[in-house]
Short mmCIF file of C-alpha atoms and ligand atoms in Angstrom, two decimals:
data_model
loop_
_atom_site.label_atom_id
_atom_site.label_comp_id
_atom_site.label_asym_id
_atom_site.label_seq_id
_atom_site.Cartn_x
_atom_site.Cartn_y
_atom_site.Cartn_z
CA UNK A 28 154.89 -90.36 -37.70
CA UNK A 29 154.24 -87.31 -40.20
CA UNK A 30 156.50 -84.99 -41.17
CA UNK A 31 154.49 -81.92 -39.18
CA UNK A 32 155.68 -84.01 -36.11
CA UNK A 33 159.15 -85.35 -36.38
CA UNK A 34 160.11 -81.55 -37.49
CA UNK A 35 159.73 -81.19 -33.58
CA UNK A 36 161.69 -83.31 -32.37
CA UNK A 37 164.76 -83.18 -30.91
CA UNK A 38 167.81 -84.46 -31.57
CA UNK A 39 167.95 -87.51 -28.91
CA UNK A 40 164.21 -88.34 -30.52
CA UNK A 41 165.63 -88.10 -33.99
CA UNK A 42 168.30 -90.16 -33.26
CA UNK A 43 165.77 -92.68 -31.95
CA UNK A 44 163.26 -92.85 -34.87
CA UNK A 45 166.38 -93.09 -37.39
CA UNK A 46 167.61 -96.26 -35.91
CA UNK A 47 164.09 -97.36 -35.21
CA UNK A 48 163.25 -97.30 -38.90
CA UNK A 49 166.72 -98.50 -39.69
CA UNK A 50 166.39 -101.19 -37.70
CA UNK A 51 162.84 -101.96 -39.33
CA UNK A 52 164.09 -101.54 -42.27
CA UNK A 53 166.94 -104.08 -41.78
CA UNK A 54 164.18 -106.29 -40.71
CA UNK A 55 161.83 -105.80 -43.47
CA UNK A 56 161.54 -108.46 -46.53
CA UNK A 57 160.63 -105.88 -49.19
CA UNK A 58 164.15 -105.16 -50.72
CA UNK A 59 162.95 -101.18 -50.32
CA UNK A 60 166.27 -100.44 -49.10
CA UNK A 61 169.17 -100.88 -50.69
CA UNK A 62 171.57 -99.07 -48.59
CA UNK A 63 171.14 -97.58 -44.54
CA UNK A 64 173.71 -94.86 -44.28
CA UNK A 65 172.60 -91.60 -42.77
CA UNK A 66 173.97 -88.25 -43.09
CA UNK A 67 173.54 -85.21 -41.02
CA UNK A 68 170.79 -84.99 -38.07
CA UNK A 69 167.09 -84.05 -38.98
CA UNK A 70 164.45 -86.20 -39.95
CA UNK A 71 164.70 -89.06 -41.67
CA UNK A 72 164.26 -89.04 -45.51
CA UNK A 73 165.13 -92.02 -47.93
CA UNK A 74 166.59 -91.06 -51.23
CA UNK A 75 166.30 -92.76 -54.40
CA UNK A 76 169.38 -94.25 -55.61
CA UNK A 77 169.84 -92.32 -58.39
CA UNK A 78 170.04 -89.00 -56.38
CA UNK A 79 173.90 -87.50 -54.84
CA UNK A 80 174.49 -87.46 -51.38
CA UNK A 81 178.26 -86.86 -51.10
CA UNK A 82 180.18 -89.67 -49.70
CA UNK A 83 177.43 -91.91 -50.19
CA UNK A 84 177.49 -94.70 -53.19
CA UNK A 85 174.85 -93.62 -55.78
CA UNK A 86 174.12 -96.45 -58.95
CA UNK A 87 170.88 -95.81 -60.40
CA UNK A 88 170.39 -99.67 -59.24
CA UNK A 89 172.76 -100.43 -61.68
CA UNK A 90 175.82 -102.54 -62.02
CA UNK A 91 177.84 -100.43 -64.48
CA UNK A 92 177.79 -97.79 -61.10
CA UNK A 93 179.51 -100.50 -58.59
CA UNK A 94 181.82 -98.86 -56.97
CA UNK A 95 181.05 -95.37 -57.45
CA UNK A 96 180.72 -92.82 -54.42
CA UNK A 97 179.34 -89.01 -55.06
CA UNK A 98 181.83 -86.37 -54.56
CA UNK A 99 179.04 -83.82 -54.00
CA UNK A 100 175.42 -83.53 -52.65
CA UNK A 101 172.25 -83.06 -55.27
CA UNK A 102 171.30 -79.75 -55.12
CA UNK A 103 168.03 -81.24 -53.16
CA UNK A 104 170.20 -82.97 -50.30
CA UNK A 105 171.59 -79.55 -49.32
CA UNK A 106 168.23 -78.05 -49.27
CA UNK A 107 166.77 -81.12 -47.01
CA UNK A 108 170.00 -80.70 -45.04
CA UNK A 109 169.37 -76.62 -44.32
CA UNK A 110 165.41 -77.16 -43.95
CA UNK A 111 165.82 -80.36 -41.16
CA UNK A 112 166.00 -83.33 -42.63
CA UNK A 113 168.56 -85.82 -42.81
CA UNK A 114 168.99 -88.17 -45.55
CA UNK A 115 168.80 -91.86 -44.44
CA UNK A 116 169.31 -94.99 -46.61
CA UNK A 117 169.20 -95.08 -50.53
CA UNK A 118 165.44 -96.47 -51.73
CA UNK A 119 165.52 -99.26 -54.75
CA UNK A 120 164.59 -98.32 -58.08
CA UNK A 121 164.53 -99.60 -62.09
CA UNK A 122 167.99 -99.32 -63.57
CA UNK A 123 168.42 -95.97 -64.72
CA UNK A 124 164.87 -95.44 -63.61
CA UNK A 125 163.73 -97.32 -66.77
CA UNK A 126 160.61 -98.88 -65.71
CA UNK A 127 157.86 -99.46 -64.39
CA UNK A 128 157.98 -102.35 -61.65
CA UNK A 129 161.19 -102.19 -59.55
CA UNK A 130 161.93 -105.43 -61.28
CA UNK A 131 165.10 -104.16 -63.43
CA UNK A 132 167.42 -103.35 -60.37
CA UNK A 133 170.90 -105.30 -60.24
CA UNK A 134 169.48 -105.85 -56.32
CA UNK A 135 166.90 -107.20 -57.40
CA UNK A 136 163.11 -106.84 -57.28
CA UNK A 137 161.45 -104.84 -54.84
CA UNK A 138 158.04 -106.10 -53.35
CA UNK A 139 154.58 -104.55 -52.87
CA UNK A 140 153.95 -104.13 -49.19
CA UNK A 141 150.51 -104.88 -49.83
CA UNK A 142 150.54 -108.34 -51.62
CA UNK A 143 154.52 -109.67 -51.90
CA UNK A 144 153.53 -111.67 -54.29
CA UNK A 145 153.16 -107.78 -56.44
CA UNK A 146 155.56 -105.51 -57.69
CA UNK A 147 155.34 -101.93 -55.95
CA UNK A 148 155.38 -100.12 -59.58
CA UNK A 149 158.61 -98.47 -60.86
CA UNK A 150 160.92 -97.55 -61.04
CA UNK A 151 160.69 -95.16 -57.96
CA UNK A 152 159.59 -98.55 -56.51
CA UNK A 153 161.39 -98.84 -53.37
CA UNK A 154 160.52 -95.02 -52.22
CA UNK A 155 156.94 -96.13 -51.88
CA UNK A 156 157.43 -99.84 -50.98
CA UNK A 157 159.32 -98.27 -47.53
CA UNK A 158 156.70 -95.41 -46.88
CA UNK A 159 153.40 -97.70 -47.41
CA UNK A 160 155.42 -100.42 -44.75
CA UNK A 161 156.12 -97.28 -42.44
CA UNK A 162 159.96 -97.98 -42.98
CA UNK A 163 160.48 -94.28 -43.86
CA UNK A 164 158.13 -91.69 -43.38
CA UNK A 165 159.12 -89.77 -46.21
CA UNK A 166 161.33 -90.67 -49.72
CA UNK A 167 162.71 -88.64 -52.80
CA UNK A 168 161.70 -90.35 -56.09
CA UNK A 169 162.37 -89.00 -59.83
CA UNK A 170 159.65 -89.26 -62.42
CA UNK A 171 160.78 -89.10 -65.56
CA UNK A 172 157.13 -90.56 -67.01
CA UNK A 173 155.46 -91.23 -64.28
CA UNK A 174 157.94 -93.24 -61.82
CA UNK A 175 157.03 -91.22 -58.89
CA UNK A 176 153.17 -90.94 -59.28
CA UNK A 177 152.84 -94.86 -60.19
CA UNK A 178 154.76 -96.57 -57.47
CA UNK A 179 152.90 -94.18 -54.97
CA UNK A 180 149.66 -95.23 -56.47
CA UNK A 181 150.44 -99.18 -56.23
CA UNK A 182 151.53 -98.76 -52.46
CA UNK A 183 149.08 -96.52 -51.26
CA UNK A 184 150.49 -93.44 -50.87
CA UNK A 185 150.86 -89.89 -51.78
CA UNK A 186 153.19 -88.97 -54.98
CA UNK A 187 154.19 -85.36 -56.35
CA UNK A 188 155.93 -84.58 -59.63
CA UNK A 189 156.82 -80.92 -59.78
CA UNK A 190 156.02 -78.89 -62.89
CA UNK A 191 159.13 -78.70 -64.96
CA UNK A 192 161.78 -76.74 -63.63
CA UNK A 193 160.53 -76.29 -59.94
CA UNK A 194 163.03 -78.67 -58.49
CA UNK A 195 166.75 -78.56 -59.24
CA UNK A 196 168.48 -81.84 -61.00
CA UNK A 197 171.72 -81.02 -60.32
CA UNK A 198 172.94 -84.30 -58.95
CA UNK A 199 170.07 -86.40 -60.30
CA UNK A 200 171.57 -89.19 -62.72
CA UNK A 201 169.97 -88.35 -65.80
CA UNK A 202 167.66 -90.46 -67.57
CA UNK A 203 165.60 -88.47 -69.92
CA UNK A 204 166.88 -84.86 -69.55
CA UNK A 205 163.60 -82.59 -71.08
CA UNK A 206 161.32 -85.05 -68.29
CA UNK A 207 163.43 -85.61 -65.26
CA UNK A 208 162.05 -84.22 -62.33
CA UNK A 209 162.64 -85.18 -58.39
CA UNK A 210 159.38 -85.14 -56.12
CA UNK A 211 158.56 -86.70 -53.12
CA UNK A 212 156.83 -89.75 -52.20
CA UNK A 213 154.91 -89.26 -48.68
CA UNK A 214 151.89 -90.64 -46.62
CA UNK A 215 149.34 -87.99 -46.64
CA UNK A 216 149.53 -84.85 -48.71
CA UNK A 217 150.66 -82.39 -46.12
CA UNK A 218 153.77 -84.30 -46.17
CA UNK A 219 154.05 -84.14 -49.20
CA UNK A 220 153.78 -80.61 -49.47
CA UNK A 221 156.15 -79.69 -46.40
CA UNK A 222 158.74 -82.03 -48.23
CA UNK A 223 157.92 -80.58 -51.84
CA UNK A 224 158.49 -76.58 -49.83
CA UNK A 225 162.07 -77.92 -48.54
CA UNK A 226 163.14 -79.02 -52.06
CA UNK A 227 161.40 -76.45 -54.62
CA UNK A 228 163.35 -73.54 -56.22
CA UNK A 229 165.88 -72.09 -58.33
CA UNK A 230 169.16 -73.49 -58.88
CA UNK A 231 171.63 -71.79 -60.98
CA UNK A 232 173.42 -75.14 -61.02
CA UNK A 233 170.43 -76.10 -63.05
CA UNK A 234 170.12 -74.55 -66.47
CA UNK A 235 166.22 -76.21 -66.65
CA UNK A 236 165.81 -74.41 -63.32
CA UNK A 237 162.74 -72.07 -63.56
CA UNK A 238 163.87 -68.46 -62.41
CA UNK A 239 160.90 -68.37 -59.96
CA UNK A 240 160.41 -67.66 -56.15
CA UNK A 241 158.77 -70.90 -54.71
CA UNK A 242 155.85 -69.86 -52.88
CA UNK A 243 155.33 -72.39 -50.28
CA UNK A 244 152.45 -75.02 -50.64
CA UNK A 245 152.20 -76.44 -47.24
CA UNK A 246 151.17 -72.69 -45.25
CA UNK A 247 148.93 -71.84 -47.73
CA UNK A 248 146.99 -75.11 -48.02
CA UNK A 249 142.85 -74.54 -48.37
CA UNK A 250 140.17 -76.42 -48.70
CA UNK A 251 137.52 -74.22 -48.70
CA UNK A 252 138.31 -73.28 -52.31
CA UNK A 253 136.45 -74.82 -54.95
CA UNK A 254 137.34 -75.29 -58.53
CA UNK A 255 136.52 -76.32 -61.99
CA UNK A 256 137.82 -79.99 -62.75
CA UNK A 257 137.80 -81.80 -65.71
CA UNK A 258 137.39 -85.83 -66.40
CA UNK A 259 138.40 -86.90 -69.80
CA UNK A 260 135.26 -89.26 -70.41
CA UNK A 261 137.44 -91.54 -73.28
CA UNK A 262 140.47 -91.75 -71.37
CA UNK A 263 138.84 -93.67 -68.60
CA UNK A 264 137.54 -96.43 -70.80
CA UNK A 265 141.23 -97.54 -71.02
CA UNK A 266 140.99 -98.37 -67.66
CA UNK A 267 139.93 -101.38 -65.90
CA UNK A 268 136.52 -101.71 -63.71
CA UNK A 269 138.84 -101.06 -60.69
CA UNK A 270 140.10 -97.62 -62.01
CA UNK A 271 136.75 -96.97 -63.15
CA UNK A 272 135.37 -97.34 -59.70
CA UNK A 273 138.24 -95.33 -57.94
CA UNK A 274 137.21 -92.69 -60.75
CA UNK A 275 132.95 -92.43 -59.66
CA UNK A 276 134.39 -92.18 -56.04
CA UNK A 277 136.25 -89.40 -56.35
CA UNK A 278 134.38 -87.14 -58.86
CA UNK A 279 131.38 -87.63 -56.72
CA UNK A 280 133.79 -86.85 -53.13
CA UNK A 281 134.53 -83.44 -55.55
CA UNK A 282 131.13 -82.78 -56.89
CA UNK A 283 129.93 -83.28 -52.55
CA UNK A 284 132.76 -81.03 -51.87
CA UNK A 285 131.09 -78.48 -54.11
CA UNK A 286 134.03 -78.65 -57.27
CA UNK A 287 132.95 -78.06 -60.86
CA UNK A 288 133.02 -80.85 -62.79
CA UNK A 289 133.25 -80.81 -66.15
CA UNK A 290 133.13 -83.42 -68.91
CA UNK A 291 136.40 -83.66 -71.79
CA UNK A 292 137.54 -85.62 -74.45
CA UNK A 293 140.90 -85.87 -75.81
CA UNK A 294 142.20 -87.35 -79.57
CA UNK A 295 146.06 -87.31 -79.16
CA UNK A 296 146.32 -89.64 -76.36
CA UNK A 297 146.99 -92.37 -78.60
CA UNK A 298 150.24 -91.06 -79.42
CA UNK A 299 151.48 -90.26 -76.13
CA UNK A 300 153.52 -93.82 -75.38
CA UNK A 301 155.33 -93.40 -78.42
CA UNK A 302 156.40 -89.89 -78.54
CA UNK A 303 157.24 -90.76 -75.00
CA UNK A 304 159.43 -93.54 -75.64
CA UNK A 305 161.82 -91.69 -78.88
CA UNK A 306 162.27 -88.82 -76.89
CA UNK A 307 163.47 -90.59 -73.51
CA UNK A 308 165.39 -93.42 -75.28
CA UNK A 309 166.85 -90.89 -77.63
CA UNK A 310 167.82 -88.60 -74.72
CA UNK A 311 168.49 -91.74 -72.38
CA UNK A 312 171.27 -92.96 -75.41
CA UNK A 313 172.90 -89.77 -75.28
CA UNK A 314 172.66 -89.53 -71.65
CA UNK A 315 174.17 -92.91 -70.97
CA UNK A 316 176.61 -92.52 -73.41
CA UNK A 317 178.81 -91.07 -70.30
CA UNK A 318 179.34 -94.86 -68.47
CA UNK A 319 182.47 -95.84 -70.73
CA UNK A 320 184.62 -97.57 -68.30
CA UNK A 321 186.45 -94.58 -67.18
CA UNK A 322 184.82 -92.16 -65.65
CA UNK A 323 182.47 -94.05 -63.32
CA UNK A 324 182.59 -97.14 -61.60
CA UNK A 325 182.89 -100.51 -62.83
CA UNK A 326 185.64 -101.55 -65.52
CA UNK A 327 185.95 -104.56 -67.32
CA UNK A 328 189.29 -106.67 -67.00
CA UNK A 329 190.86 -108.20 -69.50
CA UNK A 330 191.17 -105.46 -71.77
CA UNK A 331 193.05 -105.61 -75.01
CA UNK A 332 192.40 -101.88 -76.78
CA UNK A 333 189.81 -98.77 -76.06
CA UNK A 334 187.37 -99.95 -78.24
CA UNK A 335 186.86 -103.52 -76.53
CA UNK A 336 186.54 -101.44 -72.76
CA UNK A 337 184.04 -99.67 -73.66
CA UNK A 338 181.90 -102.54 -75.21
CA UNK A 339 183.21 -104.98 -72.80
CA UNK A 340 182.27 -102.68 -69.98
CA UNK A 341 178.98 -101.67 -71.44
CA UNK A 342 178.23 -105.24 -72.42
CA UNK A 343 178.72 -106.44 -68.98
CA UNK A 344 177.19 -103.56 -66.69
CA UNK A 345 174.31 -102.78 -68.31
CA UNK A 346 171.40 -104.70 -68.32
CA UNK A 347 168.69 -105.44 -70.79
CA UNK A 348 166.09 -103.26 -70.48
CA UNK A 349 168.74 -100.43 -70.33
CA UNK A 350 170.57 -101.67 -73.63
CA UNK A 351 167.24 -102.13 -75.13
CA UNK A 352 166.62 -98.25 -74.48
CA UNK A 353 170.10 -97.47 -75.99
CA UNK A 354 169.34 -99.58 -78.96
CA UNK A 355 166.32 -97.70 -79.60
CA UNK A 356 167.66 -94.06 -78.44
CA UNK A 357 170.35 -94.13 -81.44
CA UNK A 358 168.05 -95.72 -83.58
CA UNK A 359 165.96 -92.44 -83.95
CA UNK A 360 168.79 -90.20 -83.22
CA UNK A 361 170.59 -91.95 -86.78
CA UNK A 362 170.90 -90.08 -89.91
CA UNK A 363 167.62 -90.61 -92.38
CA UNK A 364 165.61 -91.85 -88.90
CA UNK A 365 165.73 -88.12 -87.22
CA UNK A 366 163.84 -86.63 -89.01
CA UNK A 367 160.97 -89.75 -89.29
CA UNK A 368 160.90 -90.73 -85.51
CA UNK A 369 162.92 -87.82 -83.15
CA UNK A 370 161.67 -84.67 -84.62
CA UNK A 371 158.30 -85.77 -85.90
CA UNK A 372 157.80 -86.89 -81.34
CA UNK A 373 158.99 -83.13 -80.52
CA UNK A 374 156.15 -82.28 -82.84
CA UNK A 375 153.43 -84.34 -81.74
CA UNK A 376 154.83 -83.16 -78.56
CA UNK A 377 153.58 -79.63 -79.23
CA UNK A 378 150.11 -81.08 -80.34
CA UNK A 379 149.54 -83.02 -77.15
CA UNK A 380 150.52 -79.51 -75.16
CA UNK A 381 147.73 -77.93 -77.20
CA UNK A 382 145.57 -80.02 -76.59
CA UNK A 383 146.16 -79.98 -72.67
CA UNK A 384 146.45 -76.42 -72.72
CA UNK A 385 142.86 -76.14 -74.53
CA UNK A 386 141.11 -78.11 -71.70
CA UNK A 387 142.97 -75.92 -68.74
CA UNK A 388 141.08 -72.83 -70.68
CA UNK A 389 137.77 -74.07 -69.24
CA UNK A 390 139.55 -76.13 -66.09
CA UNK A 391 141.86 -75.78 -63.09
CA UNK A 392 142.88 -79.25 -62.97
CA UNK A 393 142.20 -82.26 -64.56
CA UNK A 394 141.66 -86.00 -63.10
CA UNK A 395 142.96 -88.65 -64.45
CA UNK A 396 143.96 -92.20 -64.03
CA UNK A 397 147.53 -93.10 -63.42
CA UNK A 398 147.76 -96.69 -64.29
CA UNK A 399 144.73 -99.16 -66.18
CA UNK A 400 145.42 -101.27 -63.21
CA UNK A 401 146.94 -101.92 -59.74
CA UNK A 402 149.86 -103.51 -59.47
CA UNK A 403 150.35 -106.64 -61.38
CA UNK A 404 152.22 -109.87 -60.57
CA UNK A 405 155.78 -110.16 -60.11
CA UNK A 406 157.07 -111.49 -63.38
CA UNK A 407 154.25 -110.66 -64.85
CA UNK A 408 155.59 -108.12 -67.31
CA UNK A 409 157.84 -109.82 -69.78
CA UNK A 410 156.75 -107.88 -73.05
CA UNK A 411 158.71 -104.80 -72.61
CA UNK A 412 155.58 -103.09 -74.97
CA UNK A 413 153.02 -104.43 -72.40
CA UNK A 414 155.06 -102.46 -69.56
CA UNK A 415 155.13 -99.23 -71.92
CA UNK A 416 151.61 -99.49 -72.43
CA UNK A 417 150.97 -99.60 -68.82
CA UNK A 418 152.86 -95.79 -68.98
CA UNK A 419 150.25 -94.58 -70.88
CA UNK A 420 148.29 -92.33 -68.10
CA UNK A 421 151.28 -90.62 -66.95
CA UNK A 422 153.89 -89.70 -69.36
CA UNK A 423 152.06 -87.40 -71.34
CA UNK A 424 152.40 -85.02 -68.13
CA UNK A 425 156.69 -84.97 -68.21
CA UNK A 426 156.14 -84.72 -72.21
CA UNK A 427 154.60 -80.82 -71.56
CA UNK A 428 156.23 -80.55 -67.74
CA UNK A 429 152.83 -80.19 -66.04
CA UNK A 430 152.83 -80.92 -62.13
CA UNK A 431 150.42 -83.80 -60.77
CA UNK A 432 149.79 -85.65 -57.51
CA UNK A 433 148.96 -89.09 -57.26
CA UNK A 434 146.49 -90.00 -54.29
CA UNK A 435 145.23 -92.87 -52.94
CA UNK A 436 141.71 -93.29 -53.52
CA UNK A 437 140.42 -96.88 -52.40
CA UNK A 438 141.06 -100.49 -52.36
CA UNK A 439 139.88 -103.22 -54.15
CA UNK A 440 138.26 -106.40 -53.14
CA UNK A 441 141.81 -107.58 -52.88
CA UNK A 442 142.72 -104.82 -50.83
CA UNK A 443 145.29 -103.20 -53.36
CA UNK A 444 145.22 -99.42 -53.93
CA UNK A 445 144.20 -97.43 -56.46
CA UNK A 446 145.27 -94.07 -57.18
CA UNK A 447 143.96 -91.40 -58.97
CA UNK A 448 146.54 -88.19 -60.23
CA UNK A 449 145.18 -84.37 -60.18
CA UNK A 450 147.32 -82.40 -63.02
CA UNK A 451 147.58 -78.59 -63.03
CA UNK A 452 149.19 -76.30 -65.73
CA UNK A 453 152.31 -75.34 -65.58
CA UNK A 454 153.51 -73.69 -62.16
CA UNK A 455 149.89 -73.91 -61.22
CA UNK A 456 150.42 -76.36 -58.24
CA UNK A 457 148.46 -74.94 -55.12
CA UNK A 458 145.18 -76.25 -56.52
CA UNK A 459 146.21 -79.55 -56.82
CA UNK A 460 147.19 -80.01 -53.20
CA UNK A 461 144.61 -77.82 -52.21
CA UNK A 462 141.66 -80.45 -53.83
CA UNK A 463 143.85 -83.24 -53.40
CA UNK A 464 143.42 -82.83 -49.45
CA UNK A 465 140.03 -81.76 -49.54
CA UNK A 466 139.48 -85.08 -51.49
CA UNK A 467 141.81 -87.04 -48.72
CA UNK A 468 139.73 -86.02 -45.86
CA UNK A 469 136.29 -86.70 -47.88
CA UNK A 470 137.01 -90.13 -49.12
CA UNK A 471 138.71 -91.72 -46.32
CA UNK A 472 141.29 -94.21 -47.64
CA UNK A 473 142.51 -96.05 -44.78
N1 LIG B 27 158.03 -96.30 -66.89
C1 LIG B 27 158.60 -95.18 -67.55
C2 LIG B 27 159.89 -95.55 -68.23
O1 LIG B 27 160.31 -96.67 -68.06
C3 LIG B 27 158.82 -94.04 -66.59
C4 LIG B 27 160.03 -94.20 -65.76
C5 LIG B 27 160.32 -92.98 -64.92
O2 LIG B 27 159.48 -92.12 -64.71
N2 LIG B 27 161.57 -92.88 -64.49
O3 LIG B 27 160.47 -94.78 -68.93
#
């Protein structure tokens, strides 16, 4: 059922399709869920486990957060709450929301509804597992470089991250604080604009907030409008023949639909995974700093002095991929490393804006990949650089705060998806939906 719909229904008929995809959810083999609580009545929406709903246990898939239960709702809960929608069950994600296969969760791995033998991307990975298996109809990720738009692209499904600032983080457990942003994950892009209107807007509980009227998406969605869109020829070759293909499908569905398409390059994209990776580890170190053993959750026992709870609690609840990200946050946060690695990325930072902001002088959006591949193997993924690499279509995007939709463009032989993202500057975002449906009902995915 689509949003559109359930939004009139009534209670008894809420009440029904809550326990029905409870129940199916229950039922299901995917590990999506990790959680089944409810709150309030409205319609159905699963929230990421790193997202508040008071009274509700919230771990970022984590062990170090055993235990803990949110004393307050995420500025996005109270705004799904007042708009109709009731949260229901917590979705499975990377610890921390560091990765990018659902594979790092202390619940363990979450699988791709379309091969099990897959991951379903990361590390929103279990908001898009349930709504490609129709066990929500809606989810809340976080995409902090590109964990809503890839998981949504390995399952099939429609992805939104909000330009910087558009959607409040007050209650999101911070992983990278300058890319954070909370979008939803949905099955057709109407959805995901009605669910994008309900959570969009200023929040003075939000200092990032953007001081901005939200001008609703979903009533003002057109596809009559056509528009200039680029393709950045050399970032495509990094992609393989099944991203290439997705690619010639959908700039020909735009150039039928009577778009502009223009042809780009771009030279900084080769820098993108690492700038990406010292600013979110060095903001993810600070960030995390916070999980000592005594303000949230889990303590170790056996405790002789301060110093040996906070390493043996650390040791103990986080796990490697997270303490690998710590390692490396503090190593370019150090004295004599700042200036080399941290403030030399906040530069290059700049550069890649530039060089975005050059190609939106001649375009309204651009097209681009969002991973070189569908979704790999379970297990597949041991090289933690391998899984960065695998980043390197979507991060770029939270590095300057742009919005961008992932959509489901075709299968493969295999029948996996393959997604392609439409990115608009800043506070731009009614074109993207706008073209993004116009190129839903051309191509015809399912
Ligand atoms: N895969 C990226 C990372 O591990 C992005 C994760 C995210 O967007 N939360 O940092």
């Amino acid at each position: 059922m689509k949003l559109k719909e359930a939004l009139k229904l009534n209670k008894n008929e809420l009440k029904s399709l809550t326990n029905e995809l409870l129940q199916k959810a229950k039922d299901s083999n995917l590990n999506a869920y990790i959680g089944f609580e409810t709150k309030g009545n409205g319609v159905p929406i699963l929230i990421k486990d790193n997202i508040q709903v008071k009274d509700w246990s919230v771990t970022s898939g984590s062990k170090i957060l055993q235990g803990y239960i949110a004393p307050y709702n995420a500025t996005v809960i109270e705004k799904l709450l007042n708009a109709g929608f009731a949260p229901t069950g917590r979705a499975n994600m990377d610890e921390f929301a560091m990765g990018s296969t659902t594979e790092s969760s202390y619940y363990g791995p979450t699988l791709n509804p379309h091969d099990n033998s897959r991951v379903p991307g990361g590390s929103s990975g279990g908001s898009a597992a349930a709504v490609a298996e129709g066990i929500a109809i809606a989810a809340l990720g976080s995409d902090t470089g590109g964990s809503i738009r890839q998981p949504a692209a390995y399952c099939g499904v429609v992805g939104f991250k909000p330009t910087y600032g558009k959607v409040s983080r007050y209650g999101l457990g911070a992983y990278a604080s300058s890319l954070d942003q909370i979008g939803p994950i949905t099955q057709d892009v109407e959805d995901a604009a009605l669910l994008y209107d309900a959570i969009a807007g200023y929040d003075t509980k939000d200092s990032t907030s953007a001081n901005l009227e939200h001008t609703p998406i979903a009533p003002n969605l057109d596809t009559n409008k056509k528009y200039t869109i680029a393709v950045i020829d050399n970032y495509i070759q990094e992609a393989d023949k099944d991203v290439q293909k997705a690619y010639a499908k959908a700039v020909k569905a735009l150039e039928d639909e009577g778009h502009t398409i223009i042809h780009k390059n771009m030279s900084n994209t080769k820098y993108d995974i690492a700038t990406y990776y010292i600013i979110a580890t060095a903001e993810a170190a600070t960030n995390l700093a916070r999980y000592d053993g005594i303000r949230y959750g889990k303590r170790a026992s056996d405790i002789k002095n301060i110093q040996e709870l906070f390493i043996k609690t650390r040791s103990e609840g986080f796990g490697d991929e997270v303490k690998r990200r710590i390692l490396l946050g503090n190593f370019v946060l150090s004295s004599g490393y700042y200036d080399a690695y941290y403030l030399k990325a906040q530069k290059v930072r700049h550069l890649i804006r530039d060089e975005f902001n050059k190609i939106f002088d001649e375009a309204d959006l651009i097209l681009s990949p969002i991973a070189p591949s569908v979704a790999p193997k379970l297990g597949s993924t041991h090289d933690p650089l391998e899984m960065y690499k695998s980043d390197m279509f979507t991060i770029a995007i939270n590095l300057i705060g742009l919005p961008a939709l992932s959509l489901p463009i075709m299968k493969n032989e295999d029948g996996l998806p393959v997604g392609l993202q439409l990115i608009a500057k800043a506070f731009n975002e009614q074109p993207i939906f706008n073209v993004a449906l116009n190129l839903e009902q051309s191509i015809n995915y399912n």
